[in-house]
Amino acid sequence: MPLVKKTVRARLTLLYSGLFVVSGAALLTITYLLVSNTKRSVVLRNFNADGAPLPPADFLDDLTERARAEAERQHQETLQSLLTYSGVALAIMTVLALVLGWLMAGRILRPLRSMIASIQRISARNVHDRLAATGPRDELKDLSDTVDGLLHRLETALDAHKRFVANAAHELRTPLTLEHALIEETLTDRTATLPQYRSLCERLLELRQQQAAMLESLLTLAGSERGLSQREHVDLSEIAERTVTAGRMAALHEGVRLEPRIDSAWTTGDPALVERLVANLVDNAIAYNVPGGSVEVSTGVRDGRAVLTVANTGTLIPAERVDDLFEPFQRLDRSAGRAGHHGLGLSIVRAIAAAHEAVVEAEPGPEGGLRIEVTFPGVRELVLSMAEGGMAGQGLAEH
């Protein structure tokens, strides 16, 4: 036998009716006790009030006893009638309470049912739809607004995912098309020599390396967006100094000066991801520069927080386009920069910063280029926030 579905409306109806029955039963019990404890007295007229002789004492005692017995009988009948009528009234009102409770619960839950029906109609194809509930600012209106906010975030995430997939497919298809064209051109050339085939292989190998680098960047981006599973002490100044040293050869090749100003700065997080963040910023600053330009890399502490700043010269960047640079595969000029740059560097920076609860601020230089500042939470700040969430790691309070 299938179980009866216990809906919220049924539970609310039973709750309302149960409260009414308990309250009614308590009221009737109090009334019954008050009536049952009422003093029962017998009042006899004073036969001597008009001067008539008093009846004998035995007669008076017998009359009083019979009056008391009659009064007791009437009192019991009254209590019995009160109990019977009260029970009937309570039963009638219980049925009425069930009906009214069912109607009231339905009226209260009507907006909720409307929201459920709207949510059930929403899918990936119409995630732009909203509940848009109207009415007073109550819990149901707050629930509707919360669901609308969730749908907005889902729509934004889906749109970003679609753009990311489309851009990734385009970026991957371009080298594949180029490889196919190079191979087809060489195979159709009957006079191709061994050096030409060798050149083809070298070109194909270069394209394969670029694809591998892009796939690695995509994996890094996906891994950064999942957040951090554990945190360690990170010396931001040491990472920045190591990155600057590694980038000097590339800067020299591009005709760019590297100007480090490294001061001690500690934070917590994943050292490998932080190093990738610094490397991406320095690499982008060198690649998207101008001959004879400069790149300033500085670290330090401000208001108890570790701060990394990378500023470079370069072409003028419109202020309204700065945010676009942090989206995957977005470049101001698709031909700018060194080979192998696919527009993933700054999007990876943003994802790694978000995983570390860091703040990224970027502004274009007055004469061109870009200045990017990443503010990491301080060690003490992270200890307090993680301790409140029961996630404090070992040794975070040492620095």
Coordinates of C-alpha atoms in Angstrom, one line a residue:
M1 CA 0.0 0.0 0.0
P2 CA 1.6 3.3 -1.0
L3 CA 2.3 5.8 1.7
V4 CA 0.3 9.0 1.8
K5 CA 2.5 11.9 0.6
K6 CA 3.0 14.2 3.5
T7 CA 3.0 17.7 2.0
V8 CA 3.9 20.9 3.8
R9 CA 0.3 22.0 3.4
A10 CA -0.9 18.8 5.2
R11 CA 1.7 19.3 8.0
L12 CA 0.7 22.9 8.4
T13 CA -3.0 21.9 8.6
L14 CA -2.3 19.3 11.2
L15 CA -0.2 21.7 13.2
Y16 CA -2.8 24.5 13.1
S17 CA -5.6 22.0 14.0
G18 CA -3.5 20.3 16.7
L19 CA -2.7 23.6 18.4
F20 CA -6.4 24.5 18.3
V21 CA -7.5 21.2 19.8
V22 CA -4.9 21.4 22.5
S23 CA -5.9 25.0 23.4
G24 CA -9.6 24.2 23.3
A25 CA -9.2 21.1 25.4
A26 CA -7.2 23.1 27.9
L27 CA -9.9 25.8 28.1
L28 CA -12.6 23.2 28.5
T29 CA -10.7 21.4 31.2
I30 CA -10.2 24.7 33.2
T31 CA -13.9 25.5 32.8
Y32 CA -14.9 22.1 34.0
L33 CA -12.6 22.2 37.0
L34 CA -13.9 25.7 38.0
V35 CA -17.5 24.6 37.7
S36 CA -16.9 21.3 39.6
N37 CA -15.3 23.1 42.5
T38 CA -18.1 25.6 42.9
K39 CA -19.5 25.5 46.5
R40 CA -22.9 23.8 46.7
S41 CA -25.1 25.4 49.5
V42 CA -28.6 25.0 50.6
V43 CA -30.5 28.1 51.7
L44 CA -33.6 27.6 54.0
R45 CA -36.0 30.3 54.7
N46 CA -36.4 31.5 58.2
F47 CA -39.9 30.3 59.1
N48 CA -39.8 32.6 62.2
A49 CA -39.6 35.8 60.1
D50 CA -43.4 36.4 60.3
G51 CA -43.8 35.2 63.9
A52 CA -44.9 31.6 62.9
P53 CA -43.8 28.8 65.2
L54 CA -40.5 27.0 64.1
P55 CA -40.9 23.4 62.9
P56 CA -39.3 20.7 65.0
A57 CA -35.5 20.2 64.8
D58 CA -35.7 16.7 63.3
F59 CA -37.9 17.9 60.5
L60 CA -35.4 20.7 59.7
D61 CA -32.5 18.3 59.6
D62 CA -34.3 15.9 57.3
L63 CA -35.3 18.7 55.0
T64 CA -31.7 20.1 54.8
E65 CA -30.3 16.7 54.0
R66 CA -32.7 16.1 51.2
A67 CA -32.0 19.6 49.8
R68 CA -28.3 18.9 49.8
A69 CA -28.9 15.6 48.0
E70 CA -31.0 17.3 45.4
A71 CA -28.4 20.1 44.9
E72 CA -25.6 17.5 44.5
R73 CA -27.7 15.6 41.9
Q74 CA -28.3 18.8 39.9
H75 CA -24.7 19.7 40.1
Q76 CA -23.6 16.4 38.7
E77 CA -26.2 16.7 35.9
T78 CA -24.8 20.1 35.1
L79 CA -21.3 18.8 35.0
Q80 CA -22.3 15.9 32.8
S81 CA -24.2 18.2 30.4
L82 CA -21.2 20.7 30.4
L83 CA -18.8 17.8 29.5
T84 CA -21.1 16.4 26.8
Y85 CA -21.8 19.8 25.1
S86 CA -18.2 20.9 25.4
G87 CA -17.0 17.6 23.7
V88 CA -19.5 18.1 20.9
A89 CA -18.5 21.7 20.5
L90 CA -14.8 20.8 20.5
A91 CA -15.4 18.1 17.8
I92 CA -17.3 20.5 15.6
M93 CA -14.6 23.2 16.0
T94 CA -11.9 20.6 15.3
V95 CA -13.4 19.8 11.9
L96 CA -13.9 23.5 11.3
A97 CA -10.2 24.1 12.3
L98 CA -9.1 21.4 9.9
V99 CA -11.0 23.1 7.0
L100 CA -9.8 26.6 7.9
G101 CA -6.2 25.3 8.5
W102 CA -6.2 23.6 5.1
L103 CA -7.4 26.8 3.4
M104 CA -5.0 29.0 5.3
A105 CA -2.0 26.8 4.6
G106 CA -2.9 26.7 0.9
R107 CA -3.1 30.5 0.8
I108 CA 0.3 30.8 2.6
L109 CA 2.0 28.3 0.3
R110 CA 0.5 29.6 -2.9
P111 CA 3.5 31.8 -3.7
L112 CA 5.8 28.9 -2.9
R113 CA 4.0 26.7 -5.3
S114 CA 4.2 29.4 -8.0
M115 CA 8.0 29.6 -7.4
I116 CA 8.4 25.9 -7.6
A117 CA 6.5 25.7 -10.9
S118 CA 8.6 28.6 -12.3
I119 CA 11.9 26.9 -11.2
Q120 CA 10.8 23.6 -12.8
R121 CA 10.4 25.3 -16.1
I122 CA 13.9 26.9 -16.0
S123 CA 16.6 25.0 -17.8
A124 CA 19.9 25.8 -19.5
R125 CA 18.0 27.2 -22.5
N126 CA 15.9 29.7 -20.5
V127 CA 18.1 30.3 -17.4
H128 CA 17.6 34.0 -18.1
D129 CA 14.0 33.7 -16.7
R130 CA 13.4 35.0 -13.2
L131 CA 10.8 34.5 -10.5
A132 CA 10.4 38.2 -9.9
A133 CA 8.0 37.8 -6.9
T134 CA 6.0 40.7 -5.8
G135 CA 4.4 41.6 -2.5
P136 CA 5.6 42.5 0.9
R137 CA 9.1 42.1 2.1
D138 CA 8.8 38.8 3.9
E139 CA 10.5 35.4 4.0
L140 CA 9.0 34.2 0.7
K141 CA 10.0 37.5 -1.1
D142 CA 13.6 37.0 0.3
L143 CA 13.6 33.4 -0.9
S144 CA 12.5 34.5 -4.4
D145 CA 15.2 37.2 -4.5
T146 CA 17.8 34.6 -3.4
V147 CA 16.8 32.2 -6.1
D148 CA 16.9 35.0 -8.7
G149 CA 20.4 35.9 -7.6
L150 CA 21.4 32.3 -7.9
L151 CA 19.9 32.1 -11.4
H152 CA 21.8 35.3 -12.3
R153 CA 25.1 33.8 -11.2
L154 CA 24.3 30.5 -13.0
E155 CA 23.5 32.5 -16.2
T156 CA 26.8 34.4 -15.9
A157 CA 28.7 31.2 -15.3
L158 CA 27.1 29.4 -18.2
D159 CA 27.7 32.3 -20.6
A160 CA 31.4 32.4 -19.4
H161 CA 31.6 28.7 -19.9
K162 CA 30.2 28.9 -23.4
R163 CA 32.5 31.7 -24.4
F164 CA 35.4 29.8 -22.9
V165 CA 34.6 26.6 -24.8
A166 CA 34.1 28.5 -28.0
N167 CA 37.4 30.4 -27.6
A168 CA 39.3 27.3 -26.6
A169 CA 37.9 25.4 -29.7
H170 CA 38.9 28.3 -31.9
E171 CA 42.4 28.6 -30.4
L172 CA 43.0 24.8 -30.7
R173 CA 41.6 24.7 -34.3
T174 CA 44.0 27.4 -35.5
P175 CA 47.2 25.5 -35.0
L176 CA 45.6 22.3 -36.3
T177 CA 44.5 24.1 -39.4
L178 CA 48.0 25.5 -39.8
E179 CA 49.6 22.0 -39.3
H180 CA 47.3 20.5 -41.9
A181 CA 48.1 23.3 -44.4
L182 CA 51.9 22.9 -43.9
I183 CA 51.8 19.1 -44.3
E184 CA 49.5 19.3 -47.3
E185 CA 51.7 21.9 -49.0
T186 CA 54.8 19.8 -48.4
L187 CA 53.3 16.6 -49.6
T188 CA 51.9 18.2 -52.8
D189 CA 55.3 19.6 -53.6
R190 CA 57.0 16.8 -55.7
T191 CA 60.3 18.7 -55.6
A192 CA 60.5 19.0 -51.8
T193 CA 64.0 18.3 -50.4
L194 CA 65.2 16.8 -47.1
P195 CA 65.9 20.3 -45.6
Q196 CA 62.3 21.3 -46.4
Y197 CA 61.0 18.2 -44.6
R198 CA 63.3 19.0 -41.7
S199 CA 62.0 22.6 -41.6
L200 CA 58.4 21.2 -41.7
C201 CA 59.1 18.9 -38.8
E202 CA 60.7 21.8 -36.8
R203 CA 57.6 24.0 -37.5
L204 CA 55.2 21.2 -36.5
L205 CA 57.2 20.6 -33.3
E206 CA 57.0 24.3 -32.4
L207 CA 53.2 24.2 -33.0
R208 CA 52.9 21.1 -30.8
Q209 CA 54.8 22.9 -28.0
Q210 CA 52.5 25.9 -28.3
Q211 CA 49.4 23.6 -28.0
A212 CA 51.0 21.8 -25.0
A213 CA 51.6 25.1 -23.3
M214 CA 48.0 26.2 -23.9
L215 CA 46.6 22.9 -22.6
E216 CA 48.8 23.2 -19.5
S217 CA 47.4 26.8 -19.0
L218 CA 43.9 25.5 -19.4
L219 CA 44.5 22.8 -16.8
T220 CA 46.1 25.4 -14.4
L221 CA 43.1 27.7 -14.9
A222 CA 40.6 24.8 -14.1
G223 CA 42.6 23.7 -11.1
S224 CA 42.8 27.3 -9.7
E225 CA 39.1 27.8 -9.9
R226 CA 38.5 24.7 -7.6
G227 CA 40.2 26.6 -4.7
L228 CA 43.0 25.4 -2.4
S229 CA 42.9 22.1 -0.4
Q230 CA 45.7 23.2 1.9
R231 CA 47.9 26.3 2.7
E232 CA 51.5 26.7 3.3
H233 CA 53.8 29.7 4.2
V234 CA 54.7 31.5 1.0
D235 CA 57.6 34.0 0.8
L236 CA 56.3 36.3 -1.9
S237 CA 59.6 38.2 -2.1
E238 CA 61.6 35.1 -2.8
I239 CA 59.3 34.0 -5.5
A240 CA 59.3 37.4 -7.1
E241 CA 63.1 37.6 -7.0
R242 CA 63.4 34.1 -8.5
T243 CA 60.9 35.0 -11.3
V244 CA 62.8 38.2 -12.2
T245 CA 66.0 36.3 -12.4
A246 CA 64.5 33.7 -14.7
G247 CA 62.9 36.4 -16.9
R248 CA 66.0 38.5 -17.5
M249 CA 67.0 36.6 -20.6
A250 CA 63.5 37.1 -22.2
A251 CA 63.5 40.7 -21.2
L252 CA 67.0 41.2 -22.8
H253 CA 65.7 39.5 -26.0
E254 CA 62.7 41.9 -26.1
G255 CA 64.8 44.9 -25.3
V256 CA 63.0 45.5 -22.0
R257 CA 64.5 46.6 -18.7
L258 CA 63.6 44.6 -15.5
E259 CA 63.5 46.8 -12.4
P260 CA 62.9 44.8 -9.3
R261 CA 62.2 46.4 -5.9
I262 CA 61.8 43.4 -3.6
D263 CA 61.0 43.7 0.1
S264 CA 60.0 40.9 2.5
A265 CA 56.4 39.9 2.2
W266 CA 54.8 36.7 3.6
T267 CA 51.4 35.2 2.9
T268 CA 49.9 31.7 2.9
G269 CA 48.7 29.5 0.0
D270 CA 50.0 27.2 -2.6
P271 CA 53.6 28.1 -3.5
A272 CA 53.4 26.6 -7.0
L273 CA 50.2 28.6 -7.9
V274 CA 51.6 31.8 -6.4
E275 CA 54.8 31.3 -8.4
R276 CA 52.7 30.8 -11.5
L277 CA 50.8 34.0 -10.8
V278 CA 54.0 36.0 -10.5
A279 CA 55.5 34.3 -13.6
N280 CA 52.4 35.1 -15.6
L281 CA 52.4 38.8 -14.6
V282 CA 56.1 39.2 -15.4
D283 CA 55.9 37.2 -18.6
N284 CA 52.9 39.3 -19.8
A285 CA 54.6 42.5 -18.8
I286 CA 57.7 41.6 -20.9
A287 CA 55.8 40.2 -23.9
Y288 CA 53.2 43.0 -24.2
N289 CA 55.8 45.9 -24.1
V290 CA 57.7 48.1 -26.5
P291 CA 61.4 48.1 -27.4
G292 CA 63.3 50.1 -24.8
G293 CA 60.4 49.8 -22.3
S294 CA 60.6 48.7 -18.7
V295 CA 59.0 46.3 -16.2
E296 CA 58.8 47.2 -12.5
V297 CA 58.3 44.3 -10.1
S298 CA 57.9 45.1 -6.4
T299 CA 56.8 43.3 -3.3
G300 CA 56.1 44.6 0.2
V301 CA 53.6 44.8 3.1
R302 CA 50.8 47.3 3.4
D303 CA 48.4 47.4 6.3
G304 CA 49.6 43.9 7.3
R305 CA 49.0 42.4 3.8
A306 CA 51.5 41.1 1.3
V307 CA 51.4 43.2 -1.9
L308 CA 52.8 42.3 -5.4
T309 CA 52.9 45.0 -8.0
V310 CA 53.9 44.6 -11.7
A311 CA 53.9 47.6 -13.9
N312 CA 55.1 47.8 -17.5
T313 CA 55.3 50.3 -20.3
G314 CA 53.6 49.5 -23.6
T315 CA 50.8 50.5 -25.9
L316 CA 47.9 52.6 -24.7
I317 CA 45.1 50.5 -23.2
P318 CA 41.6 52.0 -23.0
A319 CA 40.4 52.0 -19.4
E320 CA 37.1 50.2 -20.4
R321 CA 39.1 47.3 -21.9
V322 CA 41.1 46.5 -18.8
D323 CA 38.5 44.1 -17.3
D324 CA 38.3 42.3 -20.7
L325 CA 42.0 41.4 -20.4
F326 CA 41.3 39.1 -17.4
E327 CA 38.8 37.0 -19.5
P328 CA 40.2 33.8 -21.2
F329 CA 41.6 34.3 -24.7
Q330 CA 41.1 38.1 -24.6
R331 CA 43.8 40.2 -26.2
L332 CA 43.8 43.8 -27.3
D333 CA 45.7 42.9 -30.4
R334 CA 45.8 39.2 -31.4
S335 CA 49.1 39.8 -33.2
A336 CA 50.7 41.4 -30.2
G337 CA 53.1 39.7 -27.9
R338 CA 55.4 36.7 -28.3
A339 CA 54.4 33.5 -30.0
G340 CA 52.7 31.1 -27.6
H341 CA 50.6 33.7 -25.8
H342 CA 46.9 32.7 -26.0
G343 CA 45.3 35.3 -23.8
L344 CA 45.1 33.0 -20.7
G345 CA 47.8 34.6 -18.6
L346 CA 45.7 37.2 -16.8
S347 CA 42.7 34.9 -16.5
I348 CA 44.9 32.4 -14.7
V349 CA 46.2 35.3 -12.5
R350 CA 42.6 36.2 -11.6
A351 CA 41.7 32.5 -10.8
I352 CA 44.8 32.0 -8.6
A353 CA 44.2 35.3 -6.8
A354 CA 40.5 34.3 -6.1
A355 CA 41.7 30.9 -4.8
H356 CA 44.0 32.7 -2.4
E357 CA 41.3 35.3 -1.4
A358 CA 43.6 38.0 -2.9
V359 CA 42.4 41.2 -4.5
V360 CA 43.6 42.1 -8.1
E361 CA 43.5 45.7 -9.2
A362 CA 44.6 46.8 -12.7
E363 CA 44.8 50.3 -14.2
P364 CA 46.3 51.5 -17.5
G365 CA 49.4 53.6 -17.4
P366 CA 49.1 57.3 -18.4
E367 CA 51.6 56.8 -21.3
G368 CA 50.7 53.2 -22.0
G369 CA 51.2 49.8 -20.4
L370 CA 49.4 48.3 -17.4
R371 CA 49.9 48.4 -13.7
I372 CA 48.6 45.3 -11.8
E373 CA 48.5 45.1 -8.0
V374 CA 47.7 41.8 -6.2
T375 CA 47.0 42.2 -2.5
F376 CA 47.2 38.9 -0.5
P377 CA 45.7 38.4 2.9
G378 CA 48.2 38.7 5.7
V379 CA 49.2 35.6 7.7
R380 CA 47.5 36.8 10.9
E381 CA 44.3 37.7 9.0
L382 CA 44.2 34.2 7.4
V383 CA 44.8 32.5 10.7
L384 CA 41.8 34.3 12.3
S385 CA 39.5 33.7 9.3
M386 CA 40.4 30.0 9.1
A387 CA 40.2 29.5 12.8
E388 CA 36.6 30.8 12.8
G389 CA 35.8 28.3 10.1
G390 CA 37.6 25.4 11.9
M391 CA 40.2 25.1 9.1
A392 CA 43.3 26.5 10.7
G393 CA 46.3 24.7 9.4
Q394 CA 49.4 23.7 11.2
G395 CA 52.1 26.4 11.8
L396 CA 50.2 29.3 10.3
A397 CA 50.7 31.5 13.4
E398 CA 54.5 31.2 13.3
H399 CA 55.1 34.4 11.2

